[in-house]
Short mmCIF file of C-alpha atoms and ligand atoms in Angstrom, two decimals:
data_model
loop_
_atom_site.label_atom_id
_atom_site.label_comp_id
_atom_site.label_asym_id
_atom_site.label_seq_id
_atom_site.Cartn_x
_atom_site.Cartn_y
_atom_site.Cartn_z
CA MET A 1387 -87.49 -19.18 16.01
CA GLY A 1388 -86.87 -17.01 18.62
CA TYR A 1389 -84.87 -13.69 18.63
CA PHE A 1390 -83.57 -14.67 15.26
CA ASP A 1391 -87.03 -14.71 13.51
CA PRO A 1392 -86.45 -12.11 10.76
CA GLU A 1393 -90.17 -10.99 11.05
CA PRO A 1394 -91.12 -8.11 13.12
CA LYS A 1395 -91.74 -9.68 16.78
CA LYS A 1396 -95.31 -9.96 18.09
CA ARG A 1397 -94.90 -11.88 21.33
CA LYS A 1398 -92.98 -10.58 24.59
CA GLU A 1399 -90.82 -13.48 25.03
CA ASP A 1400 -89.31 -13.22 21.36
CA LEU A 1401 -88.74 -9.43 22.31
CA PHE A 1402 -85.18 -8.74 23.94
CA ASN A 1403 -85.31 -6.22 26.33
CA MET A 1404 -87.08 -3.11 25.59
CA GLU A 1405 -88.97 -2.80 28.84
CA ARG A 1406 -88.22 0.68 29.44
CA GLU A 1407 -89.82 1.59 25.72
CA LEU A 1408 -92.58 -0.91 26.19
CA LEU A 1409 -93.60 1.31 29.26
CA ASP A 1410 -93.21 4.54 27.41
CA LEU A 1411 -95.49 3.64 24.95
CA ASP A 1412 -97.76 2.17 27.35
CA ASN A 1413 -98.15 5.39 29.44
CA GLY A 1414 -98.08 7.76 26.10
CA LEU A 1415 -101.18 5.70 25.03
CA ARG A 1416 -102.99 5.95 28.24
CA ARG A 1417 -102.31 9.56 28.80
CA GLY A 1418 -102.50 10.87 25.66
CA LYS A 1419 -104.05 10.39 22.01
CA LEU A 1420 -100.47 10.27 20.00
CA VAL A 1421 -97.53 8.40 20.46
CA VAL A 1422 -94.62 8.58 18.05
CA VAL A 1423 -92.07 6.04 17.69
CA SER A 1424 -88.76 6.94 16.07
CA GLY A 1425 -85.85 5.18 15.22
CA LEU A 1426 -83.40 4.40 12.30
CA ARG A 1427 -83.84 1.34 9.83
CA ARG A 1428 -84.01 -1.80 11.92
CA TYR A 1429 -83.87 -0.57 15.46
CA GLY A 1430 -86.88 -2.24 15.97
CA LYS A 1431 -89.66 0.26 16.20
CA THR A 1432 -92.35 -2.17 14.32
CA SER A 1433 -91.62 -4.95 16.79
CA LEU A 1434 -91.87 -2.98 19.65
CA ILE A 1435 -95.48 -1.62 18.44
CA LEU A 1436 -96.95 -5.17 17.05
CA THR A 1437 -95.46 -6.46 20.45
CA TYR A 1438 -97.10 -4.09 22.39
CA LEU A 1439 -100.36 -3.95 20.77
CA ASN A 1440 -100.84 -8.07 20.86
CA GLU A 1441 -99.78 -8.32 24.64
CA SER A 1442 -101.90 -5.71 25.52
CA GLY A 1443 -104.84 -7.31 23.51
CA LEU A 1444 -105.78 -3.89 21.95
CA ASP A 1445 -107.95 -3.86 19.01
CA TYR A 1446 -105.50 -2.01 16.06
CA VAL A 1447 -105.40 -1.33 12.62
CA TYR A 1448 -101.86 -1.42 11.21
CA LEU A 1449 -100.97 0.58 8.31
CA ASP A 1450 -97.53 0.18 6.75
CA CYS A 1451 -97.29 3.29 4.51
CA ARG A 1452 -93.87 1.63 2.85
CA LEU A 1453 -96.66 -0.58 0.85
CA LEU A 1454 -97.97 2.35 -0.47
CA PRO A 1455 -97.14 2.78 -4.48
CA PRO A 1456 -94.17 4.88 -5.37
CA GLY A 1457 -94.56 8.38 -6.68
CA MET A 1458 -97.43 10.46 -5.82
CA ILE A 1459 -99.96 8.81 -3.08
CA SER A 1460 -103.43 9.01 -3.97
CA LEU A 1461 -106.28 8.87 -1.39
CA ASN A 1462 -107.51 5.94 -3.29
CA SER A 1463 -104.39 3.98 -2.58
CA PHE A 1464 -104.14 4.66 1.12
CA LEU A 1465 -107.96 3.36 0.94
CA ASN A 1466 -106.67 0.15 -0.87
CA LEU A 1467 -104.43 -0.41 2.00
CA LEU A 1468 -106.90 0.25 4.76
CA GLU A 1469 -109.42 -2.03 3.25
CA GLU A 1470 -106.96 -4.93 2.88
CA GLU A 1471 -105.91 -4.40 6.52
CA LEU A 1472 -109.57 -4.07 8.00
CA SER A 1473 -110.54 -7.40 6.01
CA ARG A 1474 -107.72 -9.14 8.06
CA ARG A 1475 -109.36 -7.91 11.78
CA SER A 1476 -112.26 -10.17 12.80
CA TRP A 1477 -113.33 -7.34 14.76
CA ALA A 1478 -113.56 -4.96 12.08
CA LYS A 1479 -116.55 -6.63 10.27
CA LYS A 1480 -118.70 -6.08 12.82
CA VAL A 1481 -117.60 -2.70 13.95
CA LEU A 1482 -118.18 -1.50 10.18
CA SER A 1483 -121.30 -3.46 9.89
CA SER A 1484 -123.48 -0.04 10.23
CA VAL A 1485 -121.12 2.10 8.07
CA ASP A 1486 -123.17 2.69 5.04
CA GLU A 1487 -119.80 4.16 3.08
CA VAL A 1488 -118.48 0.34 3.15
CA SER A 1489 -119.78 -3.10 2.20
CA VAL A 1490 -118.98 -6.00 4.74
CA SER A 1491 -118.94 -9.60 3.27
CA GLY A 1492 -116.93 -13.02 3.12
CA PHE A 1493 -114.49 -11.26 0.44
CA GLY A 1494 -113.57 -8.51 3.26
CA VAL A 1495 -114.16 -4.76 3.74
CA ARG A 1496 -114.58 -2.57 0.24
CA PHE A 1497 -115.34 1.14 0.22
CA ARG A 1498 -118.58 1.61 -1.69
CA VAL A 1499 -117.39 5.40 -2.49
CA ARG A 1500 -114.10 5.97 -2.20
CA ASN A 1501 -113.73 9.63 -1.08
CA GLU A 1502 -112.49 11.53 2.09
CA ARG A 1503 -115.99 11.14 3.48
CA SER A 1504 -116.06 7.67 3.44
CA LEU A 1505 -112.76 7.69 5.20
CA LEU A 1506 -113.83 9.40 7.81
CA SER A 1507 -117.10 7.37 8.70
CA VAL A 1508 -114.73 4.25 8.88
CA LEU A 1509 -112.29 6.18 11.01
CA ARG A 1510 -115.51 7.59 12.99
CA ALA A 1511 -116.47 3.62 13.78
CA LEU A 1512 -113.16 2.60 15.04
CA GLU A 1513 -113.93 3.98 18.75
CA ASN A 1514 -111.54 2.65 21.21
CA LYS A 1515 -108.96 1.39 18.43
CA VAL A 1516 -105.79 2.14 17.76
CA LEU A 1517 -104.71 3.55 14.45
CA VAL A 1518 -100.98 2.69 13.62
CA LEU A 1519 -99.27 4.70 10.75
CA ASP A 1520 -95.95 3.10 10.28
CA GLU A 1521 -93.27 4.61 8.12
CA ALA A 1522 -95.67 7.58 7.95
CA GLN A 1523 -92.92 10.04 6.26
CA GLU A 1524 -94.23 8.32 3.11
CA LEU A 1525 -97.43 10.21 3.42
CA ARG A 1526 -95.36 13.13 2.34
CA ARG A 1527 -95.83 12.07 -0.91
CA SER A 1528 -99.39 13.18 -1.35
CA GLY A 1529 -101.86 16.02 -2.61
CA TYR A 1530 -104.10 14.60 -0.16
CA ARG A 1531 -103.45 16.23 3.17
CA PHE A 1532 -102.76 13.20 5.76
CA ASP A 1533 -101.80 15.60 8.36
CA SER A 1534 -105.07 17.20 8.51
CA LEU A 1535 -106.71 13.79 8.54
CA ILE A 1536 -104.26 13.08 11.75
CA ALA A 1537 -105.01 16.17 13.23
CA HIS A 1538 -108.69 15.57 12.44
CA ALA A 1539 -108.60 12.36 13.98
CA TYR A 1540 -106.86 13.47 16.79
CA ASP A 1541 -109.22 16.36 17.86
CA HIS A 1542 -112.66 14.82 16.82
CA LEU A 1543 -112.47 11.01 17.20
CA ASN A 1544 -111.99 8.58 20.05
CA LEU A 1545 -109.08 6.68 18.78
CA LYS A 1546 -105.38 6.55 19.64
CA ILE A 1547 -102.99 6.84 17.06
CA ILE A 1548 -99.18 5.43 17.11
CA ILE A 1549 -97.00 7.13 13.88
CA SER A 1550 -93.78 5.67 13.37
CA GLY A 1551 -90.77 6.25 11.26
CA SER A 1552 -87.34 5.71 10.29
CA MET A 1553 -86.84 8.96 8.47
CA ILE A 1554 -87.05 10.88 11.43
CA GLY A 1555 -86.15 14.47 10.01
CA LEU A 1556 -88.38 13.67 6.98
CA LEU A 1557 -91.55 12.34 9.61
CA TYR A 1558 -91.16 15.62 11.25
CA ARG A 1559 -91.30 17.60 8.54
CA PHE A 1560 -94.40 16.04 7.56
CA LEU A 1561 -96.13 16.14 10.99
CA ARG A 1562 -94.67 19.71 11.58
CA VAL A 1563 -95.64 19.96 15.23
CA ASN A 1564 -93.88 22.95 15.60
CA ASP A 1565 -95.06 24.94 12.53
CA PRO A 1566 -98.08 27.37 13.85
CA GLU A 1567 -99.39 27.10 10.26
CA ALA A 1568 -99.74 23.37 10.69
CA PRO A 1569 -102.86 21.20 11.29
CA LEU A 1570 -100.96 19.01 13.76
CA TYR A 1571 -99.25 22.46 15.58
CA GLY A 1572 -99.29 22.29 19.47
CA ARG A 1573 -101.02 18.71 19.79
CA ALA A 1574 -99.27 17.01 22.79
CA PHE A 1575 -97.61 13.80 22.20
CA THR A 1576 -95.30 11.37 23.42
CA GLU A 1577 -92.39 10.31 21.99
CA VAL A 1578 -90.51 7.05 22.11
CA LYS A 1579 -87.07 7.00 20.92
CA MET A 1580 -85.61 3.52 19.77
CA ARG A 1581 -81.85 2.99 20.46
CA ARG A 1582 -78.73 0.95 19.89
CA LEU A 1583 -78.02 -1.45 21.82
CA SER A 1584 -74.66 -1.45 24.22
CA GLU A 1585 -72.23 -4.06 23.52
CA VAL A 1586 -73.09 -6.04 26.54
CA GLU A 1587 -76.84 -6.40 25.16
CA SER A 1588 -75.83 -7.00 22.25
CA ARG A 1589 -73.62 -10.07 23.41
CA GLN A 1590 -76.31 -11.23 25.55
CA PHE A 1591 -78.79 -10.86 22.37
CA LEU A 1592 -76.50 -12.96 20.23
CA ILE A 1593 -75.56 -15.42 23.00
CA LYS A 1594 -79.30 -16.19 24.22
CA GLY A 1595 -80.29 -16.26 20.30
CA PHE A 1596 -77.93 -18.72 19.61
CA GLU A 1597 -78.88 -21.05 22.79
CA GLN A 1598 -82.56 -20.74 21.37
CA GLU A 1599 -81.39 -22.21 17.93
CA GLY A 1600 -79.06 -24.76 19.97
CA ILE A 1601 -75.95 -23.84 18.37
CA ASP A 1602 -72.61 -23.14 19.66
CA VAL A 1603 -70.89 -20.00 18.45
CA SER A 1604 -67.62 -18.94 19.41
CA ASP A 1605 -66.67 -15.94 21.04
CA GLU A 1606 -64.58 -14.82 18.18
CA VAL A 1607 -67.39 -14.75 15.85
CA ILE A 1608 -69.55 -13.27 18.36
CA ASN A 1609 -67.03 -10.32 18.97
CA GLU A 1610 -66.46 -9.91 15.36
CA ALA A 1611 -70.29 -9.73 14.62
CA ILE A 1612 -70.54 -7.12 17.54
CA LYS A 1613 -68.07 -4.98 15.97
CA ARG A 1614 -69.51 -5.08 12.62
CA PHE A 1615 -73.60 -4.67 13.38
CA ASP A 1616 -72.94 -1.84 15.98
CA GLY A 1617 -75.65 -2.54 18.45
CA VAL A 1618 -78.58 -2.36 15.37
CA ILE A 1619 -80.94 -4.99 16.75
CA GLY A 1620 -82.28 -6.00 13.33
CA TRP A 1621 -78.62 -6.36 11.65
CA LEU A 1622 -77.90 -8.73 15.10
CA THR A 1623 -80.71 -10.48 13.90
CA TYR A 1624 -80.17 -10.52 10.27
CA PHE A 1625 -76.63 -11.91 11.48
CA GLY A 1626 -78.04 -14.67 13.79
CA PHE A 1627 -80.62 -15.95 11.25
CA ALA A 1628 -78.08 -16.28 8.39
CA LEU A 1629 -75.62 -18.08 10.49
CA THR A 1630 -78.24 -20.23 11.87
CA THR A 1631 -79.75 -21.32 8.64
CA SER A 1632 -76.92 -21.12 6.18
CA LYS A 1633 -73.72 -21.58 8.37
CA GLU A 1634 -72.05 -18.55 6.29
CA ASP A 1635 -68.91 -16.90 7.76
CA VAL A 1636 -69.15 -13.18 9.42
CA ASP A 1637 -67.51 -11.47 6.47
CA SER A 1638 -70.01 -13.03 3.74
CA ILE A 1639 -72.85 -12.32 5.97
CA HIS A 1640 -71.76 -9.04 6.39
CA GLU A 1641 -71.25 -8.16 2.86
CA LYS A 1642 -74.69 -9.39 2.03
CA ALA A 1643 -76.03 -6.91 4.83
CA SER A 1644 -74.14 -4.08 3.32
CA LYS A 1645 -75.53 -5.07 -0.08
CA LEU A 1646 -79.13 -4.80 1.14
CA ALA A 1647 -78.63 -1.91 2.84
CA LEU A 1648 -77.06 -0.18 -0.30
CA SER A 1649 -80.09 -1.49 -2.52
CA GLU A 1650 -82.42 0.32 -0.10
CA LEU A 1651 -80.53 3.44 -0.28
CA GLU A 1652 -81.00 3.26 -3.89
CA HIS A 1653 -84.22 2.74 -3.81
CA ALA A 1654 -84.74 5.83 -1.30
CA LEU A 1655 -82.54 8.11 -3.75
CA LYS A 1656 -84.54 7.71 -6.74
CA ILE A 1657 -86.89 10.31 -5.79
CA TYR A 1658 -84.03 12.99 -6.65
CA GLY A 1659 -84.19 11.90 -10.44
CA VAL A 1660 -81.15 13.42 -12.06
CA GLY A 1661 -80.02 15.23 -8.97
CA GLU A 1662 -79.19 11.51 -7.56
CA ARG A 1663 -75.80 11.68 -8.68
CA ARG A 1664 -74.82 14.37 -6.27
CA TYR A 1665 -76.37 12.78 -3.45
CA ARG A 1666 -74.27 9.35 -4.59
CA GLU A 1667 -70.80 11.79 -4.48
CA THR A 1668 -71.96 13.24 -1.10
CA LEU A 1669 -72.41 10.04 0.61
CA LYS A 1670 -69.12 8.52 -1.21
CA ILE A 1671 -67.00 11.04 0.41
CA ILE A 1672 -68.45 10.93 3.74
CA ALA A 1673 -68.36 6.96 3.50
CA SER A 1674 -64.53 7.20 2.52
CA LEU A 1675 -63.67 9.80 4.83
CA GLY A 1676 -65.41 8.39 7.70
CA LYS A 1677 -65.99 11.78 9.08
CA ALA A 1678 -66.07 14.70 6.77
CA ARG A 1679 -66.27 18.41 7.15
CA TRP A 1680 -68.37 20.45 4.84
CA SER A 1681 -65.66 22.02 2.89
CA GLU A 1682 -64.35 18.45 2.18
CA ILE A 1683 -67.87 17.01 0.78
CA LYS A 1684 -68.11 20.44 -1.19
CA ARG A 1685 -64.30 19.68 -2.65
CA GLY A 1686 -65.09 16.15 -3.26
CA VAL A 1687 -68.26 16.74 -5.28
CA GLU A 1688 -67.12 19.37 -7.09
CA ALA A 1689 -63.84 17.32 -8.22
CA ARG A 1690 -66.32 14.88 -9.78
CA LEU A 1691 -69.03 16.70 -10.92
CA GLY A 1692 -68.09 20.48 -11.10
CA ARG A 1693 -69.31 23.17 -9.57
CA ILE A 1694 -72.21 23.00 -6.67
CA PRO A 1695 -73.67 26.15 -5.33
CA ASN A 1696 -73.65 26.20 -1.39
CA ASN A 1697 -77.55 25.93 -0.92
CA THR A 1698 -77.59 22.91 -3.46
CA LEU A 1699 -75.49 21.09 -1.16
CA ALA A 1700 -76.98 22.31 1.92
CA THR A 1701 -80.26 20.82 0.26
CA ILE A 1702 -78.53 17.68 -0.39
CA ILE A 1703 -76.95 17.44 3.21
CA LYS A 1704 -80.09 18.15 4.85
CA ASN A 1705 -82.36 15.62 2.75
CA LEU A 1706 -79.71 12.95 3.64
CA ALA A 1707 -79.67 13.81 7.27
CA ASP A 1708 -83.56 14.07 7.81
CA SER A 1709 -83.74 10.79 5.85
CA GLY A 1710 -81.31 9.16 8.53
CA PHE A 1711 -78.27 8.17 6.41
CA ILE A 1712 -76.10 10.77 7.67
CA LYS A 1713 -75.77 12.60 10.87
CA ARG A 1714 -73.90 15.61 11.98
CA GLU A 1715 -71.29 14.95 15.03
CA GLY A 1716 -69.80 18.48 15.63
CA GLU A 1717 -68.64 20.20 12.16
CA GLU A 1718 -68.38 16.58 10.72
CA TYR A 1719 -70.75 14.44 8.99
CA GLU A 1720 -70.64 10.68 9.07
CA ILE A 1721 -72.89 7.57 7.85
CA THR A 1722 -75.04 6.27 10.62
CA ASP A 1723 -75.22 2.95 9.78
CA PRO A 1724 -71.67 1.08 9.63
CA VAL A 1725 -72.94 -1.56 7.46
CA LEU A 1726 -74.26 0.85 4.90
CA GLN A 1727 -70.99 2.48 5.03
CA HIS A 1728 -69.32 -0.48 4.38
CA GLY A 1729 -71.54 -0.97 1.48
CA ILE A 1730 -71.00 2.33 0.28
CA ARG A 1731 -67.31 2.03 0.34
CA LYS A 1732 -67.03 -1.04 -1.52
CA TYR A 1733 -69.34 -1.40 -4.05
CA TYR A 1734 -71.33 2.42 -4.63
N1 ATP B 1934 -86.35 -6.53 20.80
C1 ATP B 1934 -86.38 -7.08 19.85
N2 ATP B 1934 -85.85 -8.51 19.94
C2 ATP B 1934 -85.53 -9.40 19.02
N3 ATP B 1934 -85.62 -9.26 17.76
C3 ATP B 1934 -86.01 -7.91 17.36
C4 ATP B 1934 -86.12 -6.77 18.25
N4 ATP B 1934 -86.23 -5.87 17.70
C5 ATP B 1934 -86.54 -6.01 16.59
N5 ATP B 1934 -86.01 -7.25 16.14
C6 ATP B 1934 -85.73 -7.92 14.99
O1 ATP B 1934 -84.98 -6.75 14.27
C7 ATP B 1934 -85.40 -6.90 12.64
C8 ATP B 1934 -85.62 -5.45 12.58
O2 ATP B 1934 -87.01 -5.03 13.30
P1 ATP B 1934 -88.16 -4.19 13.25
O3 ATP B 1934 -88.73 -4.45 11.75
O4 ATP B 1934 -89.26 -4.43 14.21
O5 ATP B 1934 -87.19 -3.03 13.07
P2 ATP B 1934 -87.88 -1.58 12.75
O6 ATP B 1934 -87.24 -0.32 13.25
O7 ATP B 1934 -89.40 -1.17 12.41
O8 ATP B 1934 -87.18 -1.57 10.82
P3 ATP B 1934 -87.57 -0.78 9.91
O9 ATP B 1934 -86.91 0.64 9.89
O10 ATP B 1934 -86.77 -1.46 8.78
O11 ATP B 1934 -89.24 -1.00 9.50
C9 ATP B 1934 -86.27 -7.61 12.61
O12 ATP B 1934 -85.77 -8.93 12.25
C10 ATP B 1934 -86.96 -8.08 14.27
O13 ATP B 1934 -87.64 -9.45 14.27
MG1 MG B 1935 -90.48 -1.19 10.56
#
């Protein structure tokens, strides 16, 4: 499968466009030590990073921080993730064989002592490699200061770092690059911002993708998909894959996609515990109005759940925006992902 393979892409021939982003990532890593790849969900961050690393032949360690357990993240669970990833890398055994803090065997790489010192020894051994922390905003949920760790690696170790995240505001709240009190303050880095495809690109992507699959799809269906998935490459891929493999119509693929987006949202809102209801109501009002002013949101939430103090609502709106679920346009708020908006309107 080509464009419509649902896994993150790893080969240039499967990666649509993204020439500029590849170049920016390359320049950023050549000139500096840290690149941040930002973009909302399904904008193609992981595909960009993995394709770049595989095509350039660099050795890398890829950690998907979404795989860390829910709740507070311990250093130990981070070490588990790192062990697993290092065990998959053929070069790692050789590089780590002289590091006392780990054992290297046919079973893979294991920390002998599970503490910060061991972690630093391993990172020190990763000279000239690239460390990828995907969905790094998850690392904020920890008593261990991962931001200090990144700053230490930046300042003292000879490795390059790629940090990525789909909850961009939360990611920057974690990195605090502009906060003089923070470990990463003032460090130079490059940001590669992922984007939506234009209408023309979306059409090219779908037409070429269906060509690769050898199936004929009418202009009408393509137009409908472009309208609903709004340039989000991950949704266009989802659509292409679903149509190719199950021959469903646009409507039912759209419904499934919006249920998926909704379940991801619900998962993300769990961290707010009993406060979740107010987040829900806020989203429902914004989704149903399409664009909503502050006063409209406040009135709507209060009509349902009783009085809500301004600063509480402000926090909710900030958290939703920093998580990438809503965005502000002038004086109004809207749901960023039209597929999610549909899901909230219909099923929430
Ligand atoms: N440039 C591209 N060409 C072809 N397919 C792509 C491209 N970018 C992303 N995709 C596809 O879109 C989907 C989402 O891509 P990917 O997982 O790389 O995005 P992401 O931004 O990391 O998403 P998430 O926020 O969910 O982690 C995948 O199915 C992937 O194969
Ligand atoms: Mg990703």
